[in-house]
PDB file of C-alpha atoms in Angstrom:
ATOM      1  CA  MET X  14      16.962 216.376  10.217  1.00 67.00           C
ATOM      2  CA  LYS X  15      14.375 216.310  13.055  1.00 65.00           C
ATOM      3  CA  LEU X  16      10.747 217.194  12.584  1.00 65.00           C
ATOM      4  CA  SER X  17      10.830 219.930  15.303  1.00 53.00           C
ATOM      5  CA  SER X  18      12.982 222.231  12.992  1.00 52.00           C
ATOM      6  CA  GLU X  19      10.182 222.442  10.440  1.00 57.00           C
ATOM      7  CA  ALA X  20       7.506 225.257  10.387  1.00 60.00           C
ATOM      8  CA  LEU X  21       3.823 224.756   9.522  1.00 67.00           C
ATOM      9  CA  PRO X  22       3.353 226.680   6.324  1.00 65.00           C
ATOM     10  CA  ARG X  23       0.871 229.379   6.254  1.00 63.00           C
ATOM     11  CA  ARG X  24      -0.618 228.908   2.803  1.00 53.00           C
ATOM     12  CA  ARG X  25      -3.718 227.826   0.938  1.00 48.00           C
ATOM     13  CA  SER X  26      -3.495 224.156  -0.039  1.00 46.00           C
ATOM     14  CA  SER X  27      -6.431 223.299  -2.153  1.00 46.00           C
ATOM     15  CA  GLU X  28      -7.291 223.227  -5.850  1.00 52.00           C
ATOM     16  CA  PRO X  29      -8.911 226.663  -6.963  1.00 60.00           C
ATOM     17  CA  VAL X  30     -12.771 226.335  -6.508  1.00 60.00           C
ATOM     18  CA  LEU X  31     -13.302 227.807 -10.081  1.00 61.00           C
ATOM     19  CA  GLN X  32     -11.634 224.513 -11.206  1.00 62.00           C
ATOM     20  CA  THR X  33     -13.712 222.477  -8.868  1.00 62.00           C
ATOM     21  CA  ILE X  34     -16.782 224.015 -10.041  1.00 62.00           C
ATOM     22  CA  SER X  35     -15.814 223.549 -13.786  1.00 61.00           C
ATOM     23  CA  ARG X  36     -15.256 219.965 -12.945  1.00 59.00           C
ATOM     24  CA  THR X  37     -18.422 219.482 -10.800  1.00 59.00           C
ATOM     25  CA  PHE X  38     -20.952 221.249 -13.230  1.00 59.00           C
ATOM     26  CA  SER X  39     -21.373 220.559 -16.818  1.00 56.00           C
ATOM     27  CA  ASP X  40     -19.821 222.744 -19.411  1.00 52.00           C
ATOM     28  CA  SER X  41     -23.254 223.716 -20.696  1.00 54.00           C
ATOM     29  CA  GLU X  42     -24.334 225.039 -17.226  1.00 57.00           C
ATOM     30  CA  LEU X  43     -21.170 226.977 -16.554  1.00 54.00           C
ATOM     31  CA  ASN X  44     -20.883 228.270 -20.018  1.00 53.00           C
ATOM     32  CA  LYS X  45     -23.654 229.927 -21.866  1.00 49.00           C
ATOM     33  CA  GLN X  46     -21.626 231.783 -24.401  1.00 43.00           C
ATOM     34  CA  GLN X  47     -22.066 229.614 -27.685  1.00 37.00           C
ATOM     35  CA  GLY X  48     -18.907 228.153 -29.021  1.00 40.00           C
ATOM     36  CA  ALA X  49     -16.817 229.493 -26.068  1.00 42.00           C
ATOM     37  CA  GLU X  50     -14.608 227.249 -23.880  1.00 45.00           C
ATOM     38  CA  ILE X  51     -14.191 227.280 -20.079  1.00 43.00           C
ATOM     39  CA  GLY X  52     -10.490 227.921 -20.468  1.00 47.00           C
ATOM     40  CA  ASN X  53     -11.036 231.071 -22.438  1.00 47.00           C
ATOM     41  CA  TYR X  54     -13.017 232.852 -19.653  1.00 50.00           C
ATOM     42  CA  SER X  55     -11.268 235.693 -17.988  1.00 58.00           C
ATOM     43  CA  HIS X  56     -11.000 235.052 -14.175  1.00 57.00           C
ATOM     44  CA  THR X  57     -13.566 237.903 -13.624  1.00 61.00           C
ATOM     45  CA  ALA X  58     -16.230 236.485 -16.036  1.00 68.00           C
ATOM     46  CA  LEU X  59     -15.681 233.010 -14.798  1.00 67.00           C
ATOM     47  CA  PHE X  60     -16.138 234.151 -11.160  1.00 70.00           C
ATOM     48  CA  ALA X  61     -19.217 236.000 -12.176  1.00 74.00           C
ATOM     49  CA  ARG X  62     -20.619 233.107 -14.133  1.00 76.00           C
ATOM     50  CA  ALA X  63     -19.867 230.609 -11.321  1.00 77.00           C
ATOM     51  CA  GLU X  64     -21.608 232.847  -8.585  1.00 76.00           C
ATOM     52  CA  GLU X  65     -24.610 233.210 -10.860  1.00 81.00           C
ATOM     53  CA  LEU X  66     -24.894 229.521 -11.152  1.00 82.00           C
ATOM     54  CA  LEU X  67     -24.194 228.549  -7.412  1.00 81.00           C
ATOM     55  CA  ALA X  68     -26.962 231.099  -6.448  1.00 81.00           C
ATOM     56  CA  LYS X  69     -29.315 229.427  -8.624  1.00 82.00           C
ATOM     57  CA  ARG X  70     -28.473 225.913  -7.325  1.00 80.00           C
ATOM     58  CA  ILE X  71     -28.789 227.219  -3.662  1.00 79.00           C
ATOM     59  CA  ILE X  72     -32.252 228.291  -4.259  1.00 80.00           C
ATOM     60  CA  ASP X  73     -33.030 224.775  -5.679  1.00 79.00           C
ATOM     61  CA  GLY X  74     -31.623 223.491  -2.367  1.00 75.00           C
ATOM     62  CA  ASP X  75     -28.264 221.890  -3.488  1.00 77.00           C
ATOM     63  CA  PRO X  76     -26.098 221.887  -0.220  1.00 72.00           C
ATOM     64  CA  LEU X  77     -22.930 221.263  -2.288  1.00 75.00           C
ATOM     65  CA  ALA X  78     -23.605 224.572  -4.280  1.00 77.00           C
ATOM     66  CA  TYR X  79     -23.874 226.380  -0.771  1.00 71.00           C
ATOM     67  CA  PHE X  80     -20.346 224.904   0.153  1.00 74.00           C
ATOM     68  CA  LEU X  81     -18.867 225.705  -3.032  1.00 76.00           C
ATOM     69  CA  GLN X  82     -20.052 229.245  -2.673  1.00 75.00           C
ATOM     70  CA  GLY X  83     -18.361 229.518   0.490  1.00 72.00           C
ATOM     71  CA  GLN X  84     -15.152 228.132  -0.866  1.00 70.00           C
ATOM     72  CA  LEU X  85     -15.389 230.529  -3.764  1.00 73.00           C
ATOM     73  CA  TYR X  86     -15.874 233.538  -1.728  1.00 68.00           C
ATOM     74  CA  PHE X  87     -13.175 232.200   0.684  1.00 64.00           C
ATOM     75  CA  GLU X  88     -10.622 232.350  -2.115  1.00 64.00           C
ATOM     76  CA  GLU X  89     -11.771 235.787  -2.767  1.00 60.00           C
ATOM     77  CA  GLU X  90     -11.405 236.597   0.933  1.00 62.00           C
ATOM     78  CA  LYS X  91     -15.225 236.957   1.460  1.00 60.00           C
ATOM     79  CA  GLY X  92     -16.389 233.384   2.632  1.00 68.00           C
ATOM     80  CA  VAL X  93     -16.082 233.255   6.387  1.00 80.00           C
ATOM     81  CA  GLU X  94     -19.558 233.856   7.024  1.00 79.00           C
ATOM     82  CA  TYR X  95     -20.685 231.182   4.515  1.00 75.00           C
ATOM     83  CA  MET X  96     -18.346 228.706   6.201  1.00 80.00           C
ATOM     84  CA  LYS X  97     -19.865 229.536   9.532  1.00 86.00           C
ATOM     85  CA  ILE X  98     -23.333 229.072   8.182  1.00 82.00           C
ATOM     86  CA  ILE X  99     -22.269 225.489   6.951  1.00 83.00           C
ATOM     87  CA  ILE X 100     -20.729 224.649  10.305  1.00 87.00           C
ATOM     88  CA  ASN X 101     -23.800 225.783  12.319  1.00 85.00           C
ATOM     89  CA  SER X 102     -26.423 224.279   9.888  1.00 83.00           C
ATOM     90  CA  ASN X 103     -28.556 221.335  11.135  1.00 83.00           C
ATOM     91  CA  ALA X 104     -29.697 220.274   7.526  1.00 80.00           C
ATOM     92  CA  PRO X 105     -28.975 216.650   7.157  1.00 80.00           C
ATOM     93  CA  LYS X 106     -27.786 217.154   3.602  1.00 74.00           C
ATOM     94  CA  ALA X 107     -25.015 219.695   4.783  1.00 75.00           C
ATOM     95  CA  ARG X 108     -23.642 217.408   7.611  1.00 79.00           C
ATOM     96  CA  HIS X 109     -21.050 215.778   5.366  1.00 79.00           C
ATOM     97  CA  LEU X 110     -19.824 219.349   4.298  1.00 85.00           C
ATOM     98  CA  LYS X 111     -19.187 220.515   7.933  1.00 91.00           C
ATOM     99  CA  TYR X 112     -15.687 218.942   8.324  1.00 93.00           C
ATOM    100  CA  ALA X 113     -14.416 220.612   5.196  1.00 90.00           C
ATOM    101  CA  ALA X 114     -16.035 223.997   6.173  1.00 90.00           C
ATOM    102  CA  ALA X 115     -14.307 223.658   9.516  1.00 94.00           C
ATOM    103  CA  TYR X 116     -11.150 222.879   8.085  1.00 94.00           C
ATOM    104  CA  ASN X 117     -11.140 225.847   5.557  1.00 89.00           C
ATOM    105  CA  LEU X 118     -12.377 228.244   8.366  1.00 92.00           C
ATOM    106  CA  GLY X 119      -9.555 227.312  10.530  1.00 94.00           C
ATOM    107  CA  ARG X 120      -7.231 227.789   7.639  1.00 90.00           C
ATOM    108  CA  SER X 121      -8.507 231.331   7.393  1.00 88.00           C
ATOM    109  CA  TYR X 122      -8.033 231.903  11.161  1.00 92.00           C
ATOM    110  CA  PHE X 123      -4.446 230.606  10.841  1.00 93.00           C
ATOM    111  CA  GLU X 124      -3.639 232.628   7.916  1.00 85.00           C
ATOM    112  CA  GLY X 125      -5.631 235.908   9.028  1.00 85.00           C
ATOM    113  CA  CYS X 126      -7.371 235.648   5.745  1.00 78.00           C
ATOM    114  CA  GLY X 127     -10.848 237.560   6.356  1.00 78.00           C
ATOM    115  CA  VAL X 128     -10.664 237.223  10.025  1.00 85.00           C
ATOM    116  CA  LYS X 129      -8.326 238.383  12.571  1.00 90.00           C
ATOM    117  CA  HIS X 130      -5.394 235.817  12.945  1.00 92.00           C
ATOM    118  CA  SER X 131      -5.943 233.321  15.825  1.00 95.00           C
ATOM    119  CA  ASP X 132      -4.031 230.138  16.248  1.00 95.00           C
ATOM    120  CA  LYS X 133      -6.409 229.331  19.106  1.00 96.00           C
ATOM    121  CA  GLU X 134      -9.342 229.324  16.930  1.00 96.00           C
ATOM    122  CA  ALA X 135      -7.530 227.582  13.940  1.00 96.00           C
ATOM    123  CA  GLU X 136      -6.803 224.907  16.543  1.00 97.00           C
ATOM    124  CA  ARG X 137     -10.352 224.662  17.767  1.00 97.00           C
ATOM    125  CA  LEU X 138     -11.803 224.559  14.091  1.00 96.00           C
ATOM    126  CA  TRP X 139      -9.312 221.803  12.993  1.00 97.00           C
ATOM    127  CA  ILE X 140     -10.216 219.720  15.952  1.00 97.00           C
ATOM    128  CA  ILE X 141     -13.749 219.882  14.860  1.00 95.00           C
ATOM    129  CA  ALA X 142     -12.889 219.156  11.420  1.00 96.00           C
ATOM    130  CA  ALA X 143     -10.571 216.310  12.398  1.00 96.00           C
ATOM    131  CA  ASP X 144     -13.423 214.705  14.614  1.00 94.00           C
ATOM    132  CA  HIS X 145     -11.010 212.559  16.720  1.00 92.00           C
ATOM    133  CA  GLY X 146      -9.628 210.657  13.716  1.00 93.00           C
ATOM    134  CA  ASN X 147     -13.079 209.792  12.093  1.00 94.00           C
ATOM    135  CA  PRO X 148     -12.128 208.394   8.638  1.00 94.00           C
ATOM    136  CA  LYS X 149     -15.189 210.287   7.174  1.00 91.00           C
ATOM    137  CA  ALA X 150     -13.927 213.607   8.713  1.00 94.00           C
ATOM    138  CA  SER X 151     -11.365 215.999   7.127  1.00 95.00           C
ATOM    139  CA  VAL X 152      -7.954 213.949   6.836  1.00 96.00           C
ATOM    140  CA  LYS X 153      -6.354 217.376   5.926  1.00 95.00           C
ATOM    141  CA  ALA X 154      -7.315 218.686   9.327  1.00 96.00           C
ATOM    142  CA  GLN X 155      -5.861 215.689  11.108  1.00 97.00           C
ATOM    143  CA  SER X 156      -2.607 216.104   9.312  1.00 97.00           C
ATOM    144  CA  THR X 157      -2.433 219.689   9.864  1.00 96.00           C
ATOM    145  CA  LEU X 158      -3.189 219.290  13.486  1.00 97.00           C
ATOM    146  CA  GLY X 159      -0.102 217.093  13.508  1.00 96.00           C
ATOM    147  CA  MET X 160       2.050 219.819  12.003  1.00 95.00           C
ATOM    148  CA  PHE X 161       0.545 222.401  13.983  1.00 96.00           C
ATOM    149  CA  TYR X 162       1.330 220.737  17.405  1.00 96.00           C
ATOM    150  CA  SER X 163       4.851 220.111  16.246  1.00 93.00           C
ATOM    151  CA  THR X 164       5.625 223.709  15.768  1.00 89.00           C
ATOM    152  CA  SER X 165       3.382 225.412  18.354  1.00 87.00           C
ATOM    153  CA  ASN X 166       4.943 227.320  21.370  1.00 85.00           C
ATOM    154  CA  PRO X 167       5.260 225.206  23.398  1.00 89.00           C
ATOM    155  CA  LYS X 168       5.278 222.179  21.229  1.00 91.00           C
ATOM    156  CA  ASP X 169       3.188 219.128  22.097  1.00 95.00           C
ATOM    157  CA  LEU X 170       4.922 216.346  20.121  1.00 96.00           C
ATOM    158  CA  LYS X 171       2.724 213.650  21.698  1.00 96.00           C
ATOM    159  CA  LYS X 172      -0.350 215.301  20.260  1.00 97.00           C
ATOM    160  CA  ALA X 173       1.303 215.872  16.935  1.00 97.00           C
ATOM    161  CA  PHE X 174       2.149 212.000  16.935  1.00 97.00           C
ATOM    162  CA  PHE X 175      -1.446 211.286  17.664  1.00 98.00           C
ATOM    163  CA  TRP X 176      -2.997 213.463  14.825  1.00 98.00           C
ATOM    164  CA  HIS X 177      -0.252 212.425  12.260  1.00 97.00           C
ATOM    165  CA  SER X 178      -1.059 208.621  13.215  1.00 97.00           C
ATOM    166  CA  GLU X 179      -4.711 209.185  12.728  1.00 97.00           C
ATOM    167  CA  ALA X 180      -4.242 210.851   9.308  1.00 97.00           C
ATOM    168  CA  CYS X 181      -1.964 208.320   8.214  1.00 97.00           C
ATOM    169  CA  GLY X 182      -4.353 205.475   9.203  1.00 96.00           C
ATOM    170  CA  ASN X 183      -6.941 207.393   7.056  1.00 97.00           C
ATOM    171  CA  GLY X 184      -4.644 207.489   4.021  1.00 96.00           C
ATOM    172  CA  SER X 185      -2.488 210.732   4.459  1.00 97.00           C
ATOM    173  CA  LEU X 186       0.766 210.364   2.469  1.00 97.00           C
ATOM    174  CA  GLU X 187       2.110 213.499   4.142  1.00 96.00           C
ATOM    175  CA  SER X 188       1.734 212.222   7.721  1.00 97.00           C
ATOM    176  CA  GLN X 189       3.114 208.698   6.859  1.00 98.00           C
ATOM    177  CA  GLY X 190       6.285 210.339   6.018  1.00 97.00           C
ATOM    178  CA  ILE X 191       6.280 212.604   9.007  1.00 97.00           C
ATOM    179  CA  LEU X 192       5.528 209.522  11.375  1.00 97.00           C
ATOM    180  CA  GLY X 193       8.584 208.010   9.929  1.00 97.00           C
ATOM    181  CA  VAL X 194      10.784 210.929  10.959  1.00 97.00           C
ATOM    182  CA  MET X 195       9.118 210.991  14.551  1.00 97.00           C
ATOM    183  CA  TYR X 196       9.918 207.401  15.068  1.00 97.00           C
ATOM    184  CA  LEU X 197      13.185 207.786  13.728  1.00 96.00           C
ATOM    185  CA  TYR X 198      14.054 210.525  16.197  1.00 94.00           C
ATOM    186  CA  GLY X 199      11.884 209.402  18.917  1.00 96.00           C
ATOM    187  CA  GLN X 200       9.621 212.538  18.875  1.00 95.00           C
ATOM    188  CA  GLY X 201       6.391 212.378  20.615  1.00 95.00           C
ATOM    189  CA  ILE X 202       6.873 208.500  20.896  1.00 96.00           C
ATOM    190  CA  CYS X 203       9.621 206.124  21.851  1.00 96.00           C
ATOM    191  CA  GLN X 204      12.409 205.759  19.175  1.00 97.00           C
ATOM    192  CA  ASN X 205      11.565 202.821  16.974  1.00 98.00           C
ATOM    193  CA  THR X 206      13.891 202.334  14.061  1.00 97.00           C
ATOM    194  CA  LYS X 207      11.878 199.494  12.652  1.00 97.00           C
ATOM    195  CA  ALA X 208       8.736 201.463  12.628  1.00 97.00           C
ATOM    196  CA  ALA X 209      10.531 204.530  11.223  1.00 98.00           C
ATOM    197  CA  LEU X 210      11.691 202.493   8.401  1.00 98.00           C
ATOM    198  CA  GLU X 211       8.331 200.817   7.535  1.00 97.00           C
ATOM    199  CA  CYS X 212       6.686 204.289   7.310  1.00 97.00           C
ATOM    200  CA  LEU X 213       9.496 205.999   5.417  1.00 98.00           C
ATOM    201  CA  LYS X 214       9.906 203.179   2.941  1.00 98.00           C
ATOM    202  CA  GLU X 215       6.293 202.896   2.193  1.00 98.00           C
ATOM    203  CA  ALA X 216       5.771 206.513   2.208  1.00 98.00           C
ATOM    204  CA  ALA X 217       8.689 206.976  -0.154  1.00 98.00           C
ATOM    205  CA  GLU X 218       7.252 204.190  -2.453  1.00 98.00           C
ATOM    206  CA  ARG X 219       4.018 206.238  -2.602  1.00 97.00           C
ATOM    207  CA  GLY X 220       6.135 209.242  -3.776  1.00 97.00           C
ATOM    208  CA  ASN X 221       6.596 211.153  -0.368  1.00 98.00           C
ATOM    209  CA  VAL X 222       9.758 213.067  -1.218  1.00 98.00           C
ATOM    210  CA  TYR X 223      10.326 214.309   2.253  1.00 97.00           C
ATOM    211  CA  ALA X 224      10.317 210.481   3.263  1.00 98.00           C
ATOM    212  CA  GLN X 225      12.700 209.894   0.318  1.00 98.00           C
ATOM    213  CA  GLY X 226      15.108 212.590   1.646  1.00 98.00           C
ATOM    214  CA  HIS X 227      15.398 210.977   5.033  1.00 98.00           C
ATOM    215  CA  LEU X 228      15.835 207.720   3.684  1.00 98.00           C
ATOM    216  CA  VAL X 229      18.853 208.940   1.748  1.00 98.00           C
ATOM    217  CA  GLU X 230      20.128 210.551   5.213  1.00 98.00           C
ATOM    218  CA  TYR X 231      19.449 207.102   6.907  1.00 97.00           C
ATOM    219  CA  TYR X 232      21.513 205.333   4.362  1.00 98.00           C
ATOM    220  CA  TYR X 233      24.271 207.662   4.264  1.00 98.00           C
ATOM    221  CA  LYS X 234      24.697 207.718   8.080  1.00 97.00           C
ATOM    222  CA  ARG X 235      24.783 204.060   8.102  1.00 97.00           C
ATOM    223  CA  LYS X 236      27.637 204.140   5.454  1.00 97.00           C
ATOM    224  CA  CYS X 237      25.433 202.513   2.793  1.00 98.00           C
ATOM    225  CA  TYR X 238      27.103 204.940   0.490  1.00 98.00           C
ATOM    226  CA  THR X 239      26.139 203.244  -2.935  1.00 98.00           C
ATOM    227  CA  LYS X 240      22.650 202.978  -1.877  1.00 98.00           C
ATOM    228  CA  ALA X 241      22.489 206.425  -0.475  1.00 98.00           C
ATOM    229  CA  ALA X 242      24.243 207.968  -3.717  1.00 98.00           C
ATOM    230  CA  ALA X 243      22.046 206.156  -6.277  1.00 98.00           C
ATOM    231  CA  PHE X 244      18.755 207.062  -4.470  1.00 98.00           C
ATOM    232  CA  ALA X 245      19.854 210.586  -3.913  1.00 98.00           C
ATOM    233  CA  ARG X 246      20.697 210.965  -7.593  1.00 98.00           C
ATOM    234  CA  ARG X 247      17.063 210.025  -8.582  1.00 97.00           C
ATOM    235  CA  ILE X 248      15.518 212.335  -6.125  1.00 98.00           C
ATOM    236  CA  ALA X 249      17.803 215.318  -6.906  1.00 97.00           C
ATOM    237  CA  GLU X 250      16.628 215.077 -10.601  1.00 95.00           C
ATOM    238  CA  ASN X 251      13.243 216.245  -9.418  1.00 93.00           C
ATOM    239  CA  ASP X 252      12.896 219.802 -10.866  1.00 90.00           C
ATOM    240  CA  ASN X 253       9.057 220.408 -10.706  1.00 94.00           C
ATOM    241  CA  ILE X 254       7.985 220.852  -7.115  1.00 95.00           C
ATOM    242  CA  ASP X 255       4.480 222.007  -7.955  1.00 91.00           C
ATOM    243  CA  MET X 256       3.714 219.043 -10.163  1.00 94.00           C
ATOM    244  CA  LEU X 257       4.907 216.709  -7.424  1.00 95.00           C
ATOM    245  CA  ALA X 258       2.759 218.599  -4.882  1.00 94.00           C
ATOM    246  CA  LYS X 259      -0.270 218.055  -7.172  1.00 90.00           C
ATOM    247  CA  ILE X 260       0.361 214.304  -7.776  1.00 94.00           C
ATOM    248  CA  THR X 261       1.145 213.403  -4.187  1.00 95.00           C
ATOM    249  CA  ASP X 262      -1.008 216.086  -2.304  1.00 92.00           C
ATOM    250  CA  CYS X 263       1.885 216.768  -0.254  1.00 95.00           C
ATOM    251  CA  LEU X 264       2.833 220.260   0.728  1.00 93.00           C
ATOM    252  CA  PRO X 265       5.391 221.873  -1.742  1.00 94.00           C
ATOM    253  CA  VAL X 266       7.684 223.214   1.152  1.00 94.00           C
ATOM    254  CA  TYR X 267       8.203 219.565   2.433  1.00 95.00           C
ATOM    255  CA  ILE X 268       8.879 218.239  -0.937  1.00 97.00           C
ATOM    256  CA  THR X 269      11.511 221.032  -1.456  1.00 97.00           C
ATOM    257  CA  LYS X 270      13.119 220.006   1.839  1.00 96.00           C
ATOM    258  CA  GLY X 271      13.305 216.440   0.702  1.00 97.00           C
ATOM    259  CA  VAL X 272      14.886 217.169  -2.525  1.00 98.00           C
ATOM    260  CA  ALA X 273      17.305 219.483  -0.993  1.00 98.00           C
ATOM    261  CA  MET X 274      18.420 216.786   1.450  1.00 98.00           C
ATOM    262  CA  ALA X 275      18.967 214.267  -1.180  1.00 98.00           C
ATOM    263  CA  THR X 276      20.798 217.015  -3.284  1.00 98.00           C
ATOM    264  CA  PHE X 277      23.050 217.653  -0.635  1.00 98.00           C
ATOM    265  CA  TYR X 278      24.080 214.063   0.452  1.00 98.00           C
ATOM    266  CA  PHE X 279      24.597 213.430  -3.372  1.00 98.00           C
ATOM    267  CA  ALA X 280      26.958 216.371  -3.522  1.00 98.00           C
ATOM    268  CA  ARG X 281      28.710 214.996  -0.408  1.00 98.00           C
ATOM    269  CA  CYS X 282      28.938 211.438  -1.989  1.00 98.00           C
ATOM    270  CA  LEU X 283      30.458 213.151  -5.246  1.00 98.00           C
ATOM    271  CA  GLN X 284      32.896 215.352  -3.159  1.00 98.00           C
ATOM    272  CA  LEU X 285      34.236 212.459  -1.126  1.00 98.00           C
ATOM    273  CA  GLY X 286      33.829 209.579  -3.778  1.00 98.00           C
ATOM    274  CA  LEU X 287      31.500 207.730  -1.578  1.00 98.00           C
ATOM    275  CA  GLY X 288      29.401 205.069  -3.268  1.00 97.00           C
ATOM    276  CA  ILE X 289      30.175 206.977  -6.580  1.00 97.00           C
ATOM    277  CA  GLN X 290      33.264 208.246  -8.594  1.00 97.00           C
ATOM    278  CA  GLN X 291      34.529 211.508  -7.137  1.00 98.00           C
ATOM    279  CA  ASP X 292      33.588 214.463  -9.029  1.00 98.00           C
ATOM    280  CA  GLN X 293      34.525 217.804  -7.397  1.00 98.00           C
ATOM    281  CA  VAL X 294      32.953 219.955 -10.172  1.00 98.00           C
ATOM    282  CA  ALA X 295      29.597 218.167 -10.014  1.00 98.00           C
ATOM    283  CA  ALA X 296      29.740 218.197  -6.057  1.00 98.00           C
ATOM    284  CA  LYS X 297      29.922 221.944  -6.145  1.00 98.00           C
ATOM    285  CA  ASN X 298      26.932 222.245  -8.652  1.00 98.00           C
ATOM    286  CA  TYR X 299      24.761 219.964  -6.442  1.00 98.00           C
ATOM    287  CA  TYR X 300      25.742 221.818  -3.188  1.00 98.00           C
ATOM    288  CA  SER X 301      24.695 225.119  -4.970  1.00 98.00           C
ATOM    289  CA  ARG X 302      21.360 223.594  -5.950  1.00 98.00           C
ATOM    290  CA  ALA X 303      20.669 222.451  -2.424  1.00 98.00           C
ATOM    291  CA  CYS X 304      21.218 226.030  -1.059  1.00 97.00           C
ATOM    292  CA  LEU X 305      19.070 227.436  -3.941  1.00 97.00           C
ATOM    293  CA  LEU X 306      16.297 224.852  -2.948  1.00 97.00           C
ATOM    294  CA  ASP X 307      16.363 225.251   0.759  1.00 97.00           C
ATOM    295  CA  PRO X 308      19.144 227.402   2.340  1.00 97.00           C
ATOM    296  CA  ASP X 309      17.942 226.265   5.870  1.00 96.00           C
ATOM    297  CA  VAL X 310      18.112 222.729   5.110  1.00 97.00           C
ATOM    298  CA  ALA X 311      21.655 223.177   3.401  1.00 97.00           C
ATOM    299  CA  SER X 312      22.991 225.233   6.228  1.00 97.00           C
ATOM    300  CA  ASP X 313      21.976 222.578   8.749  1.00 96.00           C
ATOM    301  CA  LEU X 314      23.699 219.861   6.860  1.00 97.00           C
ATOM    302  CA  GLU X 315      26.826 221.889   5.970  1.00 97.00           C
ATOM    303  CA  LEU X 316      27.072 222.550   9.688  1.00 97.00           C
ATOM    304  CA  ALA X 317      26.800 218.827  10.513  1.00 96.00           C
ATOM    305  CA  ALA X 318      29.359 218.132   7.836  1.00 96.00           C
ATOM    306  CA  ASN X 319      31.988 220.658   9.312  1.00 95.00           C
ATOM    307  CA  HIS X 320      31.339 219.068  12.781  1.00 95.00           C
ATOM    308  CA  GLY X 321      32.113 215.613  11.537  1.00 93.00           C
ATOM    309  CA  ARG X 322      28.490 214.439  12.147  1.00 93.00           C
ATOM    310  CA  ILE X 323      27.926 213.276   8.651  1.00 92.00           C
TER     311      ILE X 323
END
């Protein structure tokens, strides 16, 4: 399944800032109600208390509090101006916050959240946040630019490859899996199966389910059916996408695609008795699950199967 068929999800992808605040500041600061626990606050009450605390910290000159206030309002669709203030600030203590602020502001333009939607402005801000691959900049921005250029109109797969390479070099598990796919199909770079397998295997070992799904496809197409079936079975057992996303910091939509791919190929092995005992009933169940997980992935693979390509 080639990368160019994927889409860059328009979704918010960070931990809710109220959780960040509750971790960053002590319970005694955030919680003045004697005997109460943070988790027992209503969202409205916790928001009001966090807002009060951050305002006090800003007066005291805490740049992190200024950034968290922008994040807080961003999630409540009121933070664009705060992010702009951080980006344009010359304060030395705020310098390290600019990358995250630029990434989040770019996300707001991409999603049309609090501002008029603009892919062009999102791209400009993400480039600022990515800082030409600076390892101290926003790795999320680097990875997001890779996905952005692979789905923009027109696509620019060379730029996509560049940014995924930068993000991967800076530790992005998401980009490492995608790089493997790009090497495998020669997208934005000359096809290189050896490099593809190195990226995919390492990403898979680190928990990238999208990479795992593509490895199943690779083994199946090369008729390593026993290996493909065994690997696919393990991946198909994943049933908590949100938990996997939290653990790996990978986008849920790509995790779902990886599970759907593995589930379809496991069904195919069961149907034809390839690398595993034939079981038509189980095959039907796994085909159905693949369709429920990602109809587009299942449809593409079914078409490939009908035309004898897999």
